Amino acid sequence: MPQLIDFILHIDEHLVTIVNQFGNSTYLVLFLMIFIETGVVILPFLPGDSLLFAASALAANQAFNLNIWLLLAVFFAAAVLGDSVNYEIGKRVGLAASNNSFFGRFLDQQKLNKAEAFFNKHGGKTIAIARFMPFIRTFAPFISGGSHMNYRKFIHYNVLGGFLWVALCCTAGYFFGNIPVVQDNFSLVVLGIIGISLLPIIVTYCRGRLNRKPESL
C-alpha cells in the first residue's frame, strides 16, 4: 500500500521512468493501466484521473516522445473497453452475487433488484457521471451489468462518459501540467484532483446522513 500511495502522489516521476524504459511501448502500458482500473472490479483504486493528467503533461513536453492525439485514442479505447468488460462481468456473476464469497460483500439480490430499478430510470446518466468519480466508475458498469441494464443504452453513455473524461483530463494535463507552479507542487495537484473527484461522493453521503436524522427523531 505505501508503494501504491507513493506511485499515485509521484506519478509524474514514475511516468518519466516508464517512458524512458518502454519507449513506444509506453502506450500499451498506459492502455493496460486504464483498462485494468475500469475493467477489473476488484481494482478500483488505480490512479486513473491523475494518470491521464500526468501523461498528457509529458506529451506537452517535447523532451518526451509522446503524441497527445495517440494518447487520447489509447485512453479512450481503454476506458470504453474496460467498462464494457466490467459490464459483462457484472452481467455474468450479478445474479449469483449474493452467493459469491467476494462479490457478496458488495451486492446481494435485494441490492441488485434496487440497482436494476435505479439504472432503468437513471442508468445512462450514472454511467457517464461516474467516470469522474474514483471507485464509483469501477462499480457502476458492474452493477449495470448485474441489473441487466440494456446494453445499447449502456454503451451509448459509456462512450459519451469515456470521451468527456479523457478529453477533460488530458486537455487539463496538456495545457496546465507544465506550468512551473504545477510541476513544483505536483503531489498537491494530484491530491486536489482526487479531492475534487471524491467531492460528489462526500456531498451525497452527507445529504443522506442529514436526511436520516429527522426520520430517527
PDB file of C-alpha atoms in Angstrom:
ATOM      1  CA  MET A   1       0.000   0.000   0.000  1.00  0.00           C
ATOM      2  CA  PRO A   2       2.785   2.544   0.768  1.00  0.00           C
ATOM      3  CA  GLN A   3       4.230   1.834  -2.681  1.00  0.00           C
ATOM      4  CA  LEU A   4       0.840   2.474  -4.300  1.00  0.00           C
ATOM      5  CA  ILE A   5       0.427   5.768  -2.433  1.00  0.00           C
ATOM      6  CA  ASP A   6       3.930   6.816  -3.477  1.00  0.00           C
ATOM      7  CA  PHE A   7       3.159   5.905  -7.097  1.00  0.00           C
ATOM      8  CA  ILE A   8      -0.046   7.969  -7.076  1.00  0.00           C
ATOM      9  CA  LEU A   9       1.486  11.040  -5.409  1.00  0.00           C
ATOM     10  CA  HIS A  10       4.621  10.987  -7.596  1.00  0.00           C
ATOM     11  CA  ILE A  11       3.031   9.615 -10.740  1.00  0.00           C
ATOM     12  CA  ASP A  12       4.774  12.227 -12.886  1.00  0.00           C
ATOM     13  CA  GLU A  13       8.199  10.935 -11.839  1.00  0.00           C
ATOM     14  CA  HIS A  14       7.204   7.298 -12.315  1.00  0.00           C
ATOM     15  CA  LEU A  15       5.788   8.052 -15.758  1.00  0.00           C
ATOM     16  CA  VAL A  16       9.123   9.529 -16.822  1.00  0.00           C
ATOM     17  CA  THR A  17      10.754   6.239 -15.829  1.00  0.00           C
ATOM     18  CA  ILE A  18       8.122   4.262 -17.757  1.00  0.00           C
ATOM     19  CA  VAL A  19       8.589   6.391 -20.899  1.00  0.00           C
ATOM     20  CA  ASN A  20      12.374   6.100 -20.748  1.00  0.00           C
ATOM     21  CA  GLN A  21      12.241   2.360 -20.153  1.00  0.00           C
ATOM     22  CA  PHE A  22       9.483   1.280 -22.543  1.00  0.00           C
ATOM     23  CA  GLY A  23       9.688   3.854 -25.347  1.00  0.00           C
ATOM     24  CA  ASN A  24       6.833   3.379 -27.823  1.00  0.00           C
ATOM     25  CA  SER A  25       5.503   0.507 -25.717  1.00  0.00           C
ATOM     26  CA  THR A  26       4.515   3.156 -23.161  1.00  0.00           C
ATOM     27  CA  TYR A  27       1.171   3.450 -24.961  1.00  0.00           C
ATOM     28  CA  LEU A  28       0.497  -0.234 -24.266  1.00  0.00           C
ATOM     29  CA  VAL A  29       1.450   0.180 -20.598  1.00  0.00           C
ATOM     30  CA  LEU A  30      -0.880   3.179 -20.233  1.00  0.00           C
ATOM     31  CA  PHE A  31      -3.671   1.331 -22.050  1.00  0.00           C
ATOM     32  CA  LEU A  32      -3.389  -1.607 -19.654  1.00  0.00           C
ATOM     33  CA  MET A  33      -3.372   0.633 -16.578  1.00  0.00           C
ATOM     34  CA  ILE A  34      -6.607   2.408 -17.549  1.00  0.00           C
ATOM     35  CA  PHE A  35      -8.196  -0.811 -18.835  1.00  0.00           C
ATOM     36  CA  ILE A  36      -7.467  -2.599 -15.547  1.00  0.00           C
ATOM     37  CA  GLU A  37      -8.732   0.314 -13.440  1.00  0.00           C
ATOM     38  CA  THR A  38     -12.043   0.460 -15.296  1.00  0.00           C
ATOM     39  CA  GLY A  39     -12.417  -3.199 -16.263  1.00  0.00           C
ATOM     40  CA  VAL A  40     -11.374  -5.171 -13.182  1.00  0.00           C
ATOM     41  CA  VAL A  41     -13.939  -4.610 -10.461  1.00  0.00           C
ATOM     42  CA  ILE A  42     -11.573  -5.648  -7.647  1.00  0.00           C
ATOM     43  CA  LEU A  43      -9.012  -2.946  -8.556  1.00  0.00           C
ATOM     44  CA  PRO A  44     -10.883   0.375  -8.217  1.00  0.00           C
ATOM     45  CA  PHE A  45      -8.000   2.204  -6.537  1.00  0.00           C
ATOM     46  CA  LEU A  46      -5.669   2.718  -9.507  1.00  0.00           C
ATOM     47  CA  PRO A  47      -4.915   6.409 -10.295  1.00  0.00           C
ATOM     48  CA  GLY A  48      -6.989   6.997 -13.429  1.00  0.00           C
ATOM     49  CA  ASP A  49      -7.547  10.770 -13.271  1.00  0.00           C
ATOM     50  CA  SER A  50      -4.010  11.672 -12.248  1.00  0.00           C
ATOM     51  CA  LEU A  51      -2.555   9.228 -14.783  1.00  0.00           C
ATOM     52  CA  LEU A  52      -4.396  10.931 -17.656  1.00  0.00           C
ATOM     53  CA  PHE A  53      -3.337  14.350 -16.383  1.00  0.00           C
ATOM     54  CA  ALA A  54       0.331  13.420 -15.894  1.00  0.00           C
ATOM     55  CA  ALA A  55       0.702  11.563 -19.202  1.00  0.00           C
ATOM     56  CA  SER A  56      -0.780  14.494 -21.109  1.00  0.00           C
ATOM     57  CA  ALA A  57       1.574  16.880 -19.308  1.00  0.00           C
ATOM     58  CA  LEU A  58       4.507  14.776 -20.539  1.00  0.00           C
ATOM     59  CA  ALA A  59       3.079  14.836 -24.068  1.00  0.00           C
ATOM     60  CA  ALA A  60       3.200  18.643 -23.984  1.00  0.00           C
ATOM     61  CA  ASN A  61       6.920  18.464 -23.203  1.00  0.00           C
ATOM     62  CA  GLN A  62       8.958  17.954 -26.376  1.00  0.00           C
ATOM     63  CA  ALA A  63      11.650  16.174 -24.371  1.00  0.00           C
ATOM     64  CA  PHE A  64       9.340  13.154 -24.247  1.00  0.00           C
ATOM     65  CA  ASN A  65       8.249  11.361 -27.384  1.00  0.00           C
ATOM     66  CA  LEU A  66       4.548  11.118 -26.552  1.00  0.00           C
ATOM     67  CA  ASN A  67       1.865  12.078 -29.059  1.00  0.00           C
ATOM     68  CA  ILE A  68      -1.165  13.683 -27.417  1.00  0.00           C
ATOM     69  CA  TRP A  69      -3.554  12.504 -30.138  1.00  0.00           C
ATOM     70  CA  LEU A  70      -2.371   8.921 -29.797  1.00  0.00           C
ATOM     71  CA  LEU A  71      -2.696   9.221 -26.028  1.00  0.00           C
ATOM     72  CA  LEU A  72      -6.289  10.417 -26.399  1.00  0.00           C
ATOM     73  CA  ALA A  73      -7.105   7.440 -28.633  1.00  0.00           C
ATOM     74  CA  VAL A  74      -5.390   4.944 -26.318  1.00  0.00           C
ATOM     75  CA  PHE A  75      -7.069   6.261 -23.171  1.00  0.00           C
ATOM     76  CA  PHE A  76     -10.484   6.450 -24.839  1.00  0.00           C
ATOM     77  CA  ALA A  77     -10.243   2.873 -26.137  1.00  0.00           C
ATOM     78  CA  ALA A  78      -9.052   1.590 -22.758  1.00  0.00           C
ATOM     79  CA  ALA A  79     -11.857   3.373 -20.882  1.00  0.00           C
ATOM     80  CA  VAL A  80     -14.651   2.159 -23.175  1.00  0.00           C
ATOM     81  CA  LEU A  81     -13.359  -1.413 -23.469  1.00  0.00           C
ATOM     82  CA  GLY A  82     -12.666  -1.604 -19.734  1.00  0.00           C
ATOM     83  CA  ASP A  83     -16.196  -0.569 -18.823  1.00  0.00           C
ATOM     84  CA  SER A  84     -17.623  -2.984 -21.400  1.00  0.00           C
ATOM     85  CA  VAL A  85     -15.695  -5.888 -19.872  1.00  0.00           C
ATOM     86  CA  ASN A  86     -16.811  -4.758 -16.415  1.00  0.00           C
ATOM     87  CA  TYR A  87     -20.417  -4.735 -17.631  1.00  0.00           C
ATOM     88  CA  GLU A  88     -20.074  -8.315 -18.904  1.00  0.00           C
ATOM     89  CA  ILE A  89     -18.542  -9.446 -15.606  1.00  0.00           C
ATOM     90  CA  GLY A  90     -21.469  -7.927 -13.742  1.00  0.00           C
ATOM     91  CA  LYS A  91     -23.945  -9.481 -16.153  1.00  0.00           C
ATOM     92  CA  ARG A  92     -22.474 -12.966 -15.714  1.00  0.00           C
ATOM     93  CA  VAL A  93     -21.968 -13.002 -11.945  1.00  0.00           C
ATOM     94  CA  GLY A  94     -24.556 -10.420 -10.909  1.00  0.00           C
ATOM     95  CA  LEU A  95     -27.456 -12.780 -10.344  1.00  0.00           C
ATOM     96  CA  ALA A  96     -25.233 -15.039  -8.256  1.00  0.00           C
ATOM     97  CA  ALA A  97     -23.538 -12.180  -6.404  1.00  0.00           C
ATOM     98  CA  SER A  98     -25.254 -12.912  -3.100  1.00  0.00           C
ATOM     99  CA  ASN A  99     -23.807 -16.447  -3.153  1.00  0.00           C
ATOM    100  CA  ASN A 100     -20.310 -15.334  -4.191  1.00  0.00           C
ATOM    101  CA  SER A 101     -17.799 -15.057  -1.342  1.00  0.00           C
ATOM    102  CA  PHE A 102     -16.223 -11.891  -2.776  1.00  0.00           C
ATOM    103  CA  PHE A 103     -18.961 -10.077  -4.680  1.00  0.00           C
ATOM    104  CA  GLY A 104     -21.466 -10.929  -1.968  1.00  0.00           C
ATOM    105  CA  ARG A 105     -19.701  -8.396   0.242  1.00  0.00           C
ATOM    106  CA  PHE A 106     -20.825  -5.629  -2.088  1.00  0.00           C
ATOM    107  CA  LEU A 107     -24.052  -6.911  -3.628  1.00  0.00           C
ATOM    108  CA  ASP A 108     -26.947  -9.159  -2.709  1.00  0.00           C
ATOM    109  CA  GLN A 109     -30.131  -9.995  -4.578  1.00  0.00           C
ATOM    110  CA  GLN A 110     -32.110  -7.220  -2.914  1.00  0.00           C
ATOM    111  CA  LYS A 111     -29.444  -4.676  -3.834  1.00  0.00           C
ATOM    112  CA  LEU A 112     -29.427  -5.957  -7.405  1.00  0.00           C
ATOM    113  CA  ASN A 113     -33.195  -5.538  -7.639  1.00  0.00           C
ATOM    114  CA  LYS A 114     -32.908  -1.953  -6.395  1.00  0.00           C
ATOM    115  CA  ALA A 115     -29.997  -1.330  -8.754  1.00  0.00           C
ATOM    116  CA  GLU A 116     -31.995  -2.634 -11.700  1.00  0.00           C
ATOM    117  CA  ALA A 117     -34.847  -0.215 -10.965  1.00  0.00           C
ATOM    118  CA  PHE A 118     -32.384   2.641 -10.454  1.00  0.00           C
ATOM    119  CA  PHE A 119     -30.483   2.025 -13.686  1.00  0.00           C
ATOM    120  CA  ASN A 120     -33.687   1.649 -15.673  1.00  0.00           C
ATOM    121  CA  LYS A 121     -34.525   5.195 -14.614  1.00  0.00           C
ATOM    122  CA  HIS A 122     -31.135   6.916 -14.268  1.00  0.00           C
ATOM    123  CA  GLY A 123     -28.646   4.371 -15.586  1.00  0.00           C
ATOM    124  CA  GLY A 124     -27.306   6.280 -18.564  1.00  0.00           C
ATOM    125  CA  LYS A 125     -26.615   9.426 -16.592  1.00  0.00           C
ATOM    126  CA  THR A 126     -24.994   7.384 -13.842  1.00  0.00           C
ATOM    127  CA  ILE A 127     -22.562   5.678 -16.229  1.00  0.00           C
ATOM    128  CA  ALA A 128     -21.469   8.999 -17.753  1.00  0.00           C
ATOM    129  CA  ILE A 129     -21.152  10.927 -14.478  1.00  0.00           C
ATOM    130  CA  ALA A 130     -19.451   8.044 -12.655  1.00  0.00           C
ATOM    131  CA  ARG A 131     -16.455   8.426 -14.969  1.00  0.00           C
ATOM    132  CA  PHE A 132     -15.359  11.393 -12.898  1.00  0.00           C
ATOM    133  CA  MET A 133     -15.675   9.583  -9.542  1.00  0.00           C
ATOM    134  CA  PRO A 134     -12.908   7.242  -8.346  1.00  0.00           C
ATOM    135  CA  PHE A 135     -14.161   3.836  -7.132  1.00  0.00           C
ATOM    136  CA  ILE A 136     -17.697   4.608  -8.340  1.00  0.00           C
ATOM    137  CA  ARG A 137     -16.634   4.426 -12.001  1.00  0.00           C
ATOM    138  CA  THR A 138     -15.385   0.877 -11.420  1.00  0.00           C
ATOM    139  CA  PHE A 139     -18.554  -0.409  -9.760  1.00  0.00           C
ATOM    140  CA  ALA A 140     -21.124   1.443 -11.914  1.00  0.00           C
ATOM    141  CA  PRO A 141     -20.709  -0.732 -15.044  1.00  0.00           C
ATOM    142  CA  PHE A 142     -20.543  -3.867 -12.884  1.00  0.00           C
ATOM    143  CA  ILE A 143     -23.856  -3.029 -11.213  1.00  0.00           C
ATOM    144  CA  SER A 144     -25.445  -2.022 -14.523  1.00  0.00           C
ATOM    145  CA  GLY A 145     -24.476  -5.400 -15.984  1.00  0.00           C
ATOM    146  CA  GLY A 146     -25.658  -7.245 -12.879  1.00  0.00           C
ATOM    147  CA  SER A 147     -29.017  -5.484 -13.030  1.00  0.00           C
ATOM    148  CA  HIS A 148     -29.289  -6.263 -16.774  1.00  0.00           C
ATOM    149  CA  MET A 149     -29.367  -2.686 -17.947  1.00  0.00           C
ATOM    150  CA  ASN A 150     -29.985  -2.545 -21.712  1.00  0.00           C
ATOM    151  CA  TYR A 151     -26.566  -2.829 -23.397  1.00  0.00           C
ATOM    152  CA  ARG A 152     -27.329  -0.311 -26.149  1.00  0.00           C
ATOM    153  CA  LYS A 153     -28.208   2.260 -23.524  1.00  0.00           C
ATOM    154  CA  PHE A 154     -25.104   1.332 -21.543  1.00  0.00           C
ATOM    155  CA  ILE A 155     -22.659   1.561 -24.457  1.00  0.00           C
ATOM    156  CA  HIS A 156     -24.123   4.900 -25.560  1.00  0.00           C
ATOM    157  CA  TYR A 157     -23.395   6.529 -22.203  1.00  0.00           C
ATOM    158  CA  ASN A 158     -20.207   4.515 -21.789  1.00  0.00           C
ATOM    159  CA  VAL A 159     -18.798   6.084 -24.960  1.00  0.00           C
ATOM    160  CA  LEU A 160     -20.089   9.550 -24.011  1.00  0.00           C
ATOM    161  CA  GLY A 161     -18.680   9.375 -20.487  1.00  0.00           C
ATOM    162  CA  GLY A 162     -15.368   7.952 -21.685  1.00  0.00           C
ATOM    163  CA  PHE A 163     -14.970  10.690 -24.270  1.00  0.00           C
ATOM    164  CA  LEU A 164     -15.708  13.505 -21.802  1.00  0.00           C
ATOM    165  CA  TRP A 165     -13.477  12.022 -19.093  1.00  0.00           C
ATOM    166  CA  VAL A 166     -10.480  11.512 -21.368  1.00  0.00           C
ATOM    167  CA  ALA A 167     -10.931  14.842 -23.159  1.00  0.00           C
ATOM    168  CA  LEU A 168     -11.191  16.929 -19.974  1.00  0.00           C
ATOM    169  CA  CYS A 169      -8.399  15.219 -18.008  1.00  0.00           C
ATOM    170  CA  CYS A 170      -5.995  15.152 -20.962  1.00  0.00           C
ATOM    171  CA  THR A 171      -6.736  18.734 -22.002  1.00  0.00           C
ATOM    172  CA  ALA A 172      -6.095  19.935 -18.446  1.00  0.00           C
ATOM    173  CA  GLY A 173      -2.838  17.998 -18.253  1.00  0.00           C
ATOM    174  CA  TYR A 174      -1.625  19.090 -21.682  1.00  0.00           C
ATOM    175  CA  PHE A 175      -2.193  22.812 -21.140  1.00  0.00           C
ATOM    176  CA  PHE A 176      -1.583  23.163 -17.395  1.00  0.00           C
ATOM    177  CA  GLY A 177       0.682  20.259 -16.443  1.00  0.00           C
ATOM    178  CA  ASN A 178       3.913  22.004 -17.434  1.00  0.00           C
ATOM    179  CA  ILE A 179       3.258  25.279 -15.624  1.00  0.00           C
ATOM    180  CA  PRO A 180       6.175  25.662 -13.141  1.00  0.00           C
ATOM    181  CA  VAL A 181       3.959  26.033 -10.074  1.00  0.00           C
ATOM    182  CA  VAL A 182       2.124  22.830 -11.057  1.00  0.00           C
ATOM    183  CA  GLN A 183       5.360  20.922 -11.647  1.00  0.00           C
ATOM    184  CA  ASP A 184       6.814  22.080  -8.333  1.00  0.00           C
ATOM    185  CA  ASN A 185       3.706  21.019  -6.422  1.00  0.00           C
ATOM    186  CA  PHE A 186       2.584  18.011  -8.444  1.00  0.00           C
ATOM    187  CA  SER A 187       1.769  15.903  -5.375  1.00  0.00           C
ATOM    188  CA  LEU A 188      -0.607  18.615  -4.157  1.00  0.00           C
ATOM    189  CA  VAL A 189      -2.166  18.801  -7.620  1.00  0.00           C
ATOM    190  CA  VAL A 190      -2.764  15.036  -7.573  1.00  0.00           C
ATOM    191  CA  LEU A 191      -4.345  15.287  -4.120  1.00  0.00           C
ATOM    192  CA  GLY A 192      -6.506  18.136  -5.426  1.00  0.00           C
ATOM    193  CA  ILE A 193      -7.653  16.044  -8.388  1.00  0.00           C
ATOM    194  CA  ILE A 194      -8.538  13.174  -6.055  1.00  0.00           C
ATOM    195  CA  GLY A 195     -10.331  15.540  -3.672  1.00  0.00           C
ATOM    196  CA  ILE A 196     -12.407  17.142  -6.426  1.00  0.00           C
ATOM    197  CA  SER A 197     -13.278  13.701  -7.814  1.00  0.00           C
ATOM    198  CA  LEU A 198     -14.441  12.496  -4.396  1.00  0.00           C
ATOM    199  CA  LEU A 199     -16.419  15.663  -3.611  1.00  0.00           C
ATOM    200  CA  PRO A 200     -19.725  14.461  -5.175  1.00  0.00           C
ATOM    201  CA  ILE A 201     -19.489  11.239  -3.142  1.00  0.00           C
ATOM    202  CA  ILE A 202     -18.881  13.171   0.079  1.00  0.00           C
ATOM    203  CA  VAL A 203     -21.766  15.569  -0.630  1.00  0.00           C
ATOM    204  CA  THR A 204     -24.126  12.679  -1.398  1.00  0.00           C
ATOM    205  CA  TYR A 205     -23.087  10.880   1.793  1.00  0.00           C
ATOM    206  CA  CYS A 206     -23.598  14.000   3.929  1.00  0.00           C
ATOM    207  CA  ARG A 207     -27.019  14.626   2.402  1.00  0.00           C
ATOM    208  CA  GLY A 208     -28.003  11.050   3.144  1.00  0.00           C
ATOM    209  CA  ARG A 209     -26.918  11.397   6.760  1.00  0.00           C
ATOM    210  CA  LEU A 210     -28.826  14.665   7.158  1.00  0.00           C
ATOM    211  CA  ASN A 211     -31.984  13.184   5.620  1.00  0.00           C
ATOM    212  CA  ARG A 212     -31.855  10.231   8.002  1.00  0.00           C
ATOM    213  CA  LYS A 213     -31.648  12.367  11.150  1.00  0.00           C
ATOM    214  CA  PRO A 214     -35.238  13.731  11.027  1.00  0.00           C
ATOM    215  CA  GLU A 215     -36.560  10.192  10.485  1.00  0.00           C
ATOM    216  CA  SER A 216     -34.708   8.896  13.540  1.00  0.00           C
ATOM    217  CA  LEU A 217     -36.128  11.614  15.822  1.00  0.00           C
TER     218      LEU A 217
END
